[in-house]
Short mmCIF file of C-alpha atoms and ligand atoms in Angstrom, two decimals:
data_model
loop_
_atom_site.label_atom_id
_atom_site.label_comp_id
_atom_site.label_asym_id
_atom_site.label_seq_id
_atom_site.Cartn_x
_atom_site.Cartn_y
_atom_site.Cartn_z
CA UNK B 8 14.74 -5.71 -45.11
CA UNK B 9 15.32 -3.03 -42.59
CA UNK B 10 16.68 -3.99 -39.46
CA UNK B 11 14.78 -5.26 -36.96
CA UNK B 12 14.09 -6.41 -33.53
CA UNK B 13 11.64 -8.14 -31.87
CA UNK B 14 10.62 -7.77 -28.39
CA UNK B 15 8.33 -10.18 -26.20
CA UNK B 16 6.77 -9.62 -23.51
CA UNK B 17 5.70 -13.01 -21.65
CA UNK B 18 3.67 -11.48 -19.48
CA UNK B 19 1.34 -9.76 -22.09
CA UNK B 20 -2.46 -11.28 -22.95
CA UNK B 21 -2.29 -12.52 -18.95
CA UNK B 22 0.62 -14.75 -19.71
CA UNK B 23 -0.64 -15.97 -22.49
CA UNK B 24 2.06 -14.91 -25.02
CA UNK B 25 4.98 -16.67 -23.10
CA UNK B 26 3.45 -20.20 -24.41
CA UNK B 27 3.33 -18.37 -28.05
CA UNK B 28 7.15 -17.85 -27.45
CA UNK B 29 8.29 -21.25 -29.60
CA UNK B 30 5.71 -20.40 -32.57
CA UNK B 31 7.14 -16.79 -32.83
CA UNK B 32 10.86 -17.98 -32.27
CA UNK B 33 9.82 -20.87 -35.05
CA UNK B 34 8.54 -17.96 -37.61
CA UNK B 35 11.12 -15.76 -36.89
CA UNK B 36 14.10 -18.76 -37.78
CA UNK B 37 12.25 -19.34 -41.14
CA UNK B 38 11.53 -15.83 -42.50
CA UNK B 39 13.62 -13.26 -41.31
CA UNK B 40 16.61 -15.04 -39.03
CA UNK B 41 18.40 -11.86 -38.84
CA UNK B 42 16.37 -10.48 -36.32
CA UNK B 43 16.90 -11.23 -32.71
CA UNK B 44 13.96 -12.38 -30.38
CA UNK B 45 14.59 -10.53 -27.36
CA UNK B 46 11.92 -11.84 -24.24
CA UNK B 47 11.37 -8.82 -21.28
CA UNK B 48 11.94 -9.81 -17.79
CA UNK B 49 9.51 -7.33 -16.09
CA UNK B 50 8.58 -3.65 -15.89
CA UNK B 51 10.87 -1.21 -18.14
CA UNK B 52 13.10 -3.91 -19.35
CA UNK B 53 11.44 -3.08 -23.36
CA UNK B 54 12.40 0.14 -22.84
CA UNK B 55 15.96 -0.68 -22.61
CA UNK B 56 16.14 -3.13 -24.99
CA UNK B 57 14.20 -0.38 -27.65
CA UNK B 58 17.41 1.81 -26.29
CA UNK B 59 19.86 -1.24 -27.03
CA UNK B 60 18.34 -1.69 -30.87
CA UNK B 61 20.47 -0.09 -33.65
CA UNK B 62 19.33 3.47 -34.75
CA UNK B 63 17.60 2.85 -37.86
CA UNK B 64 15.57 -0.52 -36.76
CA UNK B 65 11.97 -1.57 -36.46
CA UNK B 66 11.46 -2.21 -32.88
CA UNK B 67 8.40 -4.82 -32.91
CA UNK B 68 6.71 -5.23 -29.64
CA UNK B 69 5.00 -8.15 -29.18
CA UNK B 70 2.18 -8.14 -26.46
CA UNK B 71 -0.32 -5.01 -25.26
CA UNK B 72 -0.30 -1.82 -25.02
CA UNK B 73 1.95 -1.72 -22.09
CA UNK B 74 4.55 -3.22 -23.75
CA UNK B 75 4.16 -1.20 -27.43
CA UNK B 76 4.32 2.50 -24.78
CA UNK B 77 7.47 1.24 -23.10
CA UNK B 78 8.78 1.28 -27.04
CA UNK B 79 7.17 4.26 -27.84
CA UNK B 80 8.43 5.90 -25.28
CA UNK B 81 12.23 4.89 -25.85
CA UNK B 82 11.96 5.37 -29.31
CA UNK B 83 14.55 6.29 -31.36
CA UNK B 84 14.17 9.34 -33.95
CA UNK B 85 15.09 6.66 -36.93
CA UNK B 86 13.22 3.97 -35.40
CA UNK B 87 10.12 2.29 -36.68
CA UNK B 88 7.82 0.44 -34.15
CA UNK B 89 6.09 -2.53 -35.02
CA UNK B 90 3.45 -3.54 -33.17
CA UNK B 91 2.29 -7.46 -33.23
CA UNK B 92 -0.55 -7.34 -30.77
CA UNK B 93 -1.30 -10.22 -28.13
CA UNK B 94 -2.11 -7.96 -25.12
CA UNK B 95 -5.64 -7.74 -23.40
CA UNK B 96 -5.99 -4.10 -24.46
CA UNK B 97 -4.33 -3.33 -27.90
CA UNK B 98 -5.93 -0.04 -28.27
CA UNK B 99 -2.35 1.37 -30.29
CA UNK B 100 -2.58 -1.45 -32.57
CA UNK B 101 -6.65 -0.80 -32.96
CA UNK B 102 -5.19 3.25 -33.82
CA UNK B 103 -3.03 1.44 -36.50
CA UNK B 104 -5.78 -0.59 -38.03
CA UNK B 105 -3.87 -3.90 -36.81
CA UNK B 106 -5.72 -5.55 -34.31
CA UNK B 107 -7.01 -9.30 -35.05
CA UNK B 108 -4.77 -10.08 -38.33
CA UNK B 109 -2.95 -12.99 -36.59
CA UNK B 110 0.42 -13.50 -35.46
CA UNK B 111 2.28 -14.69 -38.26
CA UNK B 112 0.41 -11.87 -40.77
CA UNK B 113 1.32 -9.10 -37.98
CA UNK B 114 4.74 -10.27 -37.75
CA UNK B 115 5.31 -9.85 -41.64
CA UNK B 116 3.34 -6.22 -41.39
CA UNK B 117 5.73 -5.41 -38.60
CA UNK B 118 8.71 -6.57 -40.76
CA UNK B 119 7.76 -5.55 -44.24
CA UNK B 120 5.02 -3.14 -44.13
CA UNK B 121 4.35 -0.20 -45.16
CA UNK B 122 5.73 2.88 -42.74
CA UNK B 123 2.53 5.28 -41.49
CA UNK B 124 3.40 8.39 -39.76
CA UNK B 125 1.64 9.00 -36.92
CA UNK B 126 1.26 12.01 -34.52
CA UNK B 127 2.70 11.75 -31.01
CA UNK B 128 1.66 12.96 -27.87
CA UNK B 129 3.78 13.72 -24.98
CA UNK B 130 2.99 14.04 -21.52
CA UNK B 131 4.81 16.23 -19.00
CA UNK B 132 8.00 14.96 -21.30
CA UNK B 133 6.84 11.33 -21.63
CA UNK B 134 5.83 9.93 -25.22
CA UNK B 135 2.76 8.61 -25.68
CA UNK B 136 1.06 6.46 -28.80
CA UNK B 137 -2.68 6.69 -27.87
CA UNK B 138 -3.93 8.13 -24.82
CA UNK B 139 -3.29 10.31 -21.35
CA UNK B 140 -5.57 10.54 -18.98
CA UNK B 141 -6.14 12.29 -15.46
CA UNK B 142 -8.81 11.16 -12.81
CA UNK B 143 -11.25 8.61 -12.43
CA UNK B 144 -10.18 6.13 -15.65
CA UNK B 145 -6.68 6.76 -14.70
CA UNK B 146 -7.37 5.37 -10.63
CA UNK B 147 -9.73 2.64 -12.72
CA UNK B 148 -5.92 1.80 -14.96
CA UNK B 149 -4.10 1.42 -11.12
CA UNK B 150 -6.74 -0.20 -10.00
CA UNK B 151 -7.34 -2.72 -12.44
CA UNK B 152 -3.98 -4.78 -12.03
CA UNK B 153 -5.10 -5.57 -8.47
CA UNK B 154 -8.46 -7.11 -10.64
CA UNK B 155 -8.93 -11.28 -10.49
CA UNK B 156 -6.93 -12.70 -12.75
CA UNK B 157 -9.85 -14.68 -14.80
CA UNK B 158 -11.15 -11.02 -15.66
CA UNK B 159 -10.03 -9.65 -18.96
CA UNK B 160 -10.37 -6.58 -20.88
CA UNK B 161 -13.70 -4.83 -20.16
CA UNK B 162 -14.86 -6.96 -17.22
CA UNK B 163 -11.49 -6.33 -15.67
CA UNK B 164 -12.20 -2.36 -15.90
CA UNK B 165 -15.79 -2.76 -14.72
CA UNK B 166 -14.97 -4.18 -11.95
CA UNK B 167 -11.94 -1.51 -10.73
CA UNK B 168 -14.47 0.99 -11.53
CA UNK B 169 -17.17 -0.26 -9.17
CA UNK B 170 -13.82 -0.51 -6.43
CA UNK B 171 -12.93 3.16 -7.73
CA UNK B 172 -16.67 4.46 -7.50
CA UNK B 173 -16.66 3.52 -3.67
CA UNK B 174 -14.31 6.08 -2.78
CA UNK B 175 -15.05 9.32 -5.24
CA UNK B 176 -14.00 12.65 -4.43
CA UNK B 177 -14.04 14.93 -6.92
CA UNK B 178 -10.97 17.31 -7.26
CA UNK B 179 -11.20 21.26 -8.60
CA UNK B 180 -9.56 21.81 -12.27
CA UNK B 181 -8.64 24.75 -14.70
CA UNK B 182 -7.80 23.34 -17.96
CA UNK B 183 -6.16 25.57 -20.72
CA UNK B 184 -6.84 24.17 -24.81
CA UNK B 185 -4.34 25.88 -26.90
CA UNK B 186 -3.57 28.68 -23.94
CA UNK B 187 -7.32 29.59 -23.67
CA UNK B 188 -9.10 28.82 -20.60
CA UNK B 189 -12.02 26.05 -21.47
CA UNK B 190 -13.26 24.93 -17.85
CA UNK B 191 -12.94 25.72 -14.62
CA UNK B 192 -14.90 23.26 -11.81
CA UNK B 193 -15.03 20.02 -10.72
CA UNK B 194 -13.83 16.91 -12.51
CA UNK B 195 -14.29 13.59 -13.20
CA UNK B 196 -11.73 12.58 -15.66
CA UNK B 197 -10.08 14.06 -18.79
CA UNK B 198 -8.60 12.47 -21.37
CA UNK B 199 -6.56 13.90 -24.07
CA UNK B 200 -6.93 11.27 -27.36
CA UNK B 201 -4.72 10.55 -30.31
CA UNK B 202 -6.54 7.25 -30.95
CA UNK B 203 -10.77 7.31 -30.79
CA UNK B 204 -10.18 3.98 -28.01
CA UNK B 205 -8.73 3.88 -24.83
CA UNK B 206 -9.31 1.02 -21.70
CA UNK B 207 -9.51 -1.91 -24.28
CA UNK B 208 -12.07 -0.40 -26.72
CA UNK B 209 -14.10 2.49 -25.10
CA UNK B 210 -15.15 4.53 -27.40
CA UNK B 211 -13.90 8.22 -25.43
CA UNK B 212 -12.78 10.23 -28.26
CA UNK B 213 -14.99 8.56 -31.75
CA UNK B 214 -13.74 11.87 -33.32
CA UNK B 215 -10.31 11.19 -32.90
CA UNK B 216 -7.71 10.70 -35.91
CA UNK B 217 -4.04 9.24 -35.19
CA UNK B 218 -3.03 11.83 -38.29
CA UNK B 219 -4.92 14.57 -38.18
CA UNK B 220 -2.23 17.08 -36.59
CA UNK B 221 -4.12 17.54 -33.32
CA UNK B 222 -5.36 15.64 -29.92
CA UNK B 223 -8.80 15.48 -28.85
CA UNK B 224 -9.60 16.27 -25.03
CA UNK B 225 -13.08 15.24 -23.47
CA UNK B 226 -13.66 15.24 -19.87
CA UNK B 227 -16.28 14.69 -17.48
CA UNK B 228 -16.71 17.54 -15.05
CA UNK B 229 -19.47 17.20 -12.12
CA UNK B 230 -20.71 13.22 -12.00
CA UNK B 231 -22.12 11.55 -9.02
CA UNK B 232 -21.09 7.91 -8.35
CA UNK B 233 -25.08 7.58 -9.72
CA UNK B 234 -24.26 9.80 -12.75
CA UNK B 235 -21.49 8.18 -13.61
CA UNK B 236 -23.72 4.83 -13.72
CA UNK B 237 -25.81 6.50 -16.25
CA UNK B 238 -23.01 8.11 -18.71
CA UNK B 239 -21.33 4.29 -18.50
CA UNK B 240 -23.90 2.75 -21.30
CA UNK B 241 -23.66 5.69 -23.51
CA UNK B 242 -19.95 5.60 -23.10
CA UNK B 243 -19.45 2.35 -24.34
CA UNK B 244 -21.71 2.83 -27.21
CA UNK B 245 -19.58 6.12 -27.84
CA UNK B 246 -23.08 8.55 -27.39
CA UNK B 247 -21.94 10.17 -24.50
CA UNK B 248 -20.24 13.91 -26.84
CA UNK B 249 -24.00 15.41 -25.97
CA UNK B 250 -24.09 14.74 -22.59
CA UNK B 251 -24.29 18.39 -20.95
CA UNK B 252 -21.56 17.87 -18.34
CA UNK B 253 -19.42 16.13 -20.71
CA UNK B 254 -16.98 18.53 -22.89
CA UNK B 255 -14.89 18.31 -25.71
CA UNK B 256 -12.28 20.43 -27.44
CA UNK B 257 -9.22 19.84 -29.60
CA UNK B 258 -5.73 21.54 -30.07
CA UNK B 259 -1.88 20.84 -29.95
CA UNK B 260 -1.38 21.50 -26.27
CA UNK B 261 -3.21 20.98 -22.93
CA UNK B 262 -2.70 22.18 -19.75
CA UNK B 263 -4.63 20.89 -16.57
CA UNK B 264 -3.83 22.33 -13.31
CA UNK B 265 -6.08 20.16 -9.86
CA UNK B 266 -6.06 21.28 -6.83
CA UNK B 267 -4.51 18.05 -5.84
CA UNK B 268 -2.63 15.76 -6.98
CA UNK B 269 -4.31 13.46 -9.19
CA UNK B 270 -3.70 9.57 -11.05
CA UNK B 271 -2.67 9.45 -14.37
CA UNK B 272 -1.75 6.89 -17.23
CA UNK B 273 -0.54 7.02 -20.80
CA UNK B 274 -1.17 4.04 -23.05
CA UNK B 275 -3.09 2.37 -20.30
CA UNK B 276 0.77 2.82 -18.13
CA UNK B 277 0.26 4.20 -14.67
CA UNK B 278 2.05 7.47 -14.07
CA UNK B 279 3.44 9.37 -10.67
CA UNK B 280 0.11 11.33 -9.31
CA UNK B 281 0.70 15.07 -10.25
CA UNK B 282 -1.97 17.54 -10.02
CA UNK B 283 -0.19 19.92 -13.14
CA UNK B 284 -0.80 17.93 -16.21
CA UNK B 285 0.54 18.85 -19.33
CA UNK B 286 0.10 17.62 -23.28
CA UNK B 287 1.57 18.56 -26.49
CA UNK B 288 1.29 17.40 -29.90
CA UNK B 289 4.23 16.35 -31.88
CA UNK B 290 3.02 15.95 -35.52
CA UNK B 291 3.66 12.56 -37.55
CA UNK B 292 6.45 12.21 -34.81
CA UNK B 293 5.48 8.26 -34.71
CA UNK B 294 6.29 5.86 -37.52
CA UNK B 295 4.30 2.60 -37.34
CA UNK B 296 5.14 -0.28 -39.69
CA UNK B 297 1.51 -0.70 -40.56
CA UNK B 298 -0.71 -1.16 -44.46
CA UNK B 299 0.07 2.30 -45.87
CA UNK B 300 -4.27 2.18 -45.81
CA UNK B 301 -4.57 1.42 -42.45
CA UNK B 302 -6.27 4.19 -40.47
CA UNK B 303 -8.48 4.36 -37.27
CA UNK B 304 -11.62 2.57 -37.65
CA UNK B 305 -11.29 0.68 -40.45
CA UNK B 306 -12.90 -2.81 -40.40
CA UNK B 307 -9.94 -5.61 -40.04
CA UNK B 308 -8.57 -6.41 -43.01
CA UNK B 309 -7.37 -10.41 -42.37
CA UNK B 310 -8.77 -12.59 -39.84
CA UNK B 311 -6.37 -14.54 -38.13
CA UNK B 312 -5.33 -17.19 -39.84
CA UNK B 313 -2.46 -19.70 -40.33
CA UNK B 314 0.44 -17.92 -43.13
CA UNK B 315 1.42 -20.71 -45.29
CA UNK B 316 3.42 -18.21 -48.11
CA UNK B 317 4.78 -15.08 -46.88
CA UNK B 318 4.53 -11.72 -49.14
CA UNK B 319 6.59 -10.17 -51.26
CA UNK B 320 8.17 -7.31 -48.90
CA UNK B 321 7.37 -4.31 -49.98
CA UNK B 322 9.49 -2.11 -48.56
N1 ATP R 26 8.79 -10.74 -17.94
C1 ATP R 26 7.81 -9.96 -17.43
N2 ATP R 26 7.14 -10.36 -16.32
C2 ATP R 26 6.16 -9.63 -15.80
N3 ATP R 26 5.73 -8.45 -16.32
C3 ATP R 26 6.35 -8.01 -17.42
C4 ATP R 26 7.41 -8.74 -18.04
N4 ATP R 26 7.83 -8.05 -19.13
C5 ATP R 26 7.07 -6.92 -19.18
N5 ATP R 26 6.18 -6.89 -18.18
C6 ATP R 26 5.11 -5.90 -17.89
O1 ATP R 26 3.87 -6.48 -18.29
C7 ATP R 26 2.91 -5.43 -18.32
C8 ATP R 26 1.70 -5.77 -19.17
O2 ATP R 26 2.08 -5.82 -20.51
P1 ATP R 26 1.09 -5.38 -21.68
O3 ATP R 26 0.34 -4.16 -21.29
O4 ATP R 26 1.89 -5.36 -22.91
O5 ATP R 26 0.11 -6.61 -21.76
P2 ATP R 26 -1.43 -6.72 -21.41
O6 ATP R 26 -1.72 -6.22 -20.07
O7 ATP R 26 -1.85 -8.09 -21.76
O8 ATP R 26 -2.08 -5.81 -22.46
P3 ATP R 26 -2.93 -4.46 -22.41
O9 ATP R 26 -2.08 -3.39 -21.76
O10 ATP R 26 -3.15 -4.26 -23.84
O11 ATP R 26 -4.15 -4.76 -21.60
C9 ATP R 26 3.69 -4.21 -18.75
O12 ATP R 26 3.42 -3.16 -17.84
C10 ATP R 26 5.15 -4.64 -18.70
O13 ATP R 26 5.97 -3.69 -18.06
#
């Protein structure tokens, strides 16, 4: 077995994974008791720890997608993320074709599987897994920690929209694909994509492939708060690509310059507002222990379910 540690995040799934803390300790002391459990004590903290793993480790983050960028985005050039996920989001393990295969089977993926290369993005010199985003969905990312706590995933963005959509204000925007100018107006939001999810399962980018060698980009330009209404049903049912104020383009590297400065996130992570934003595309710079089939938008493979004989590693 390579080595390996794993990384909790209490906090993750609303607090829910600190009570799974015993069960994954428990798993851990039967099948692979070389690898420390390591629990985070708040923002950052799996960051360092990622930092604190030896060089050639999987580094298996255990929670959302919160917790999987602050690995990703400490990640060593030999090290291998896992990704076991128990978060309210999980669109990086969705990218990976790992969401709902249960603890215990994600824990032995994380451990054993198969490596998959993945491409990076980074942001104004920050790794990212899945997604960056300016505008709108980023101010809707801010807004929704400040949501109830009983809402979760898509509720919980709904209703930090609706907050968000009180106060809109469109800023100006010249965005370069590739070093050719592609728009030049008003704007919305713009996200550049490595995964086809973003927000805990919007469909923003469908055409989007974690391997493909490039980053997809849509924005909205020119909405109304009523407009925005409107595009919401088709974006969730991903049918929004012919919308005429909706654009899409992909490349290796993005530039966005606002007229002001402007919220952004990666991975669902709230960034300093800037209003230059700037993407690149770092090809199959992201090794994920995940099946060496798994790609975006395949069905899931194992429904969650109690491990009673572990497999055969196979790497
Ligand atoms: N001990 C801790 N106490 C409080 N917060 C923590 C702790 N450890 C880490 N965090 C923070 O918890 C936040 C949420 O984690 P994460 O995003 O993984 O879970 P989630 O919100 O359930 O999932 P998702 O992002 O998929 O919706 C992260 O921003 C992380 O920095």
């Amino acid at each position: 077995m390579d080595p390996a540690v794993i990384i909790v995040n209490p906090a993750a799934g609303r607090g829910r994974v600190g009570g799974q803390l015993a069960r994954i300790q428990a798993w851990v002391r039967r099948w692979a008791p070389e690898a420390p459990v390591w629990v985070t004590e708040g923002p950052g903290h799996a960051s360092e720890l990622t930092r604190r793993a030896p060089p050639d480790a999987r580094v298996v983050a255990v929670g959302g997608d919160g917790t999987a960028h602050e690995v990703v985005r400490a990640l060593g050039p030999g090290q291998v993320l896992g990704l076991v996920p128990v978060g309210s989001g999980n669109d990086i393990a969705r990218m990976a074709g790992l969401r709902r295969v249960g603890l215990e089977r994600a824990l032995a993926t994380a451990l054993w599987g198969g490596i998959v290369r993945y491409d990076r993005g980074v942001v104004d010199g920050e790794p990212f897994a899945s997604s960056a985003t300016a505008g709108l969905d980023a101010a809707v990312a801010r807004r929704a920690f400040a949501a109830p706590r009983y809402l979760r995933g898509l509720p919980r963005y709904l209703w930090a929209l609706a907050a968000e959509l009180r106060g809109l204000a469109l800023p100006e925007v010249r965005v370069e694909v590739d070093r050719e100018e592609v728009y030049a107006g008003p704007m919305l939001l713009a996200a550049v994509m490595n995964s086809a999810t973003y927000g805990g399962g919007f469909p923003i980018a469908p055409m989007a492939r974690p391997d493909d060698g490039r980053l997809e980009l849509v924005w909205a330009g020119a909405f109304t708060r009523l407009g925005v209404l409107g595009i919401l049903p088709r974006l969730l049912a991903g049918r929004h690509l012919g919308h005429p104020r909706i654009g899409h383009r992909s490349g290796v590297r993005f530039r966005l310059r606002f007229d002001r400065p402007v919220p952004i996130q990666a991975d669902g992570e709230v960034l300093p507002e800037r209003s230059d934003f700037e993407v690149v595309l770092e090809p199959a710079a992201l090794p994920i222990a995940a099946d060496p089939g798994a790609r975006e938008g395949t069905p899931a493979r194992e429904e969650a379910r109690p491990v009673t004989a572990m497999p055969e590693p196979t790497v």
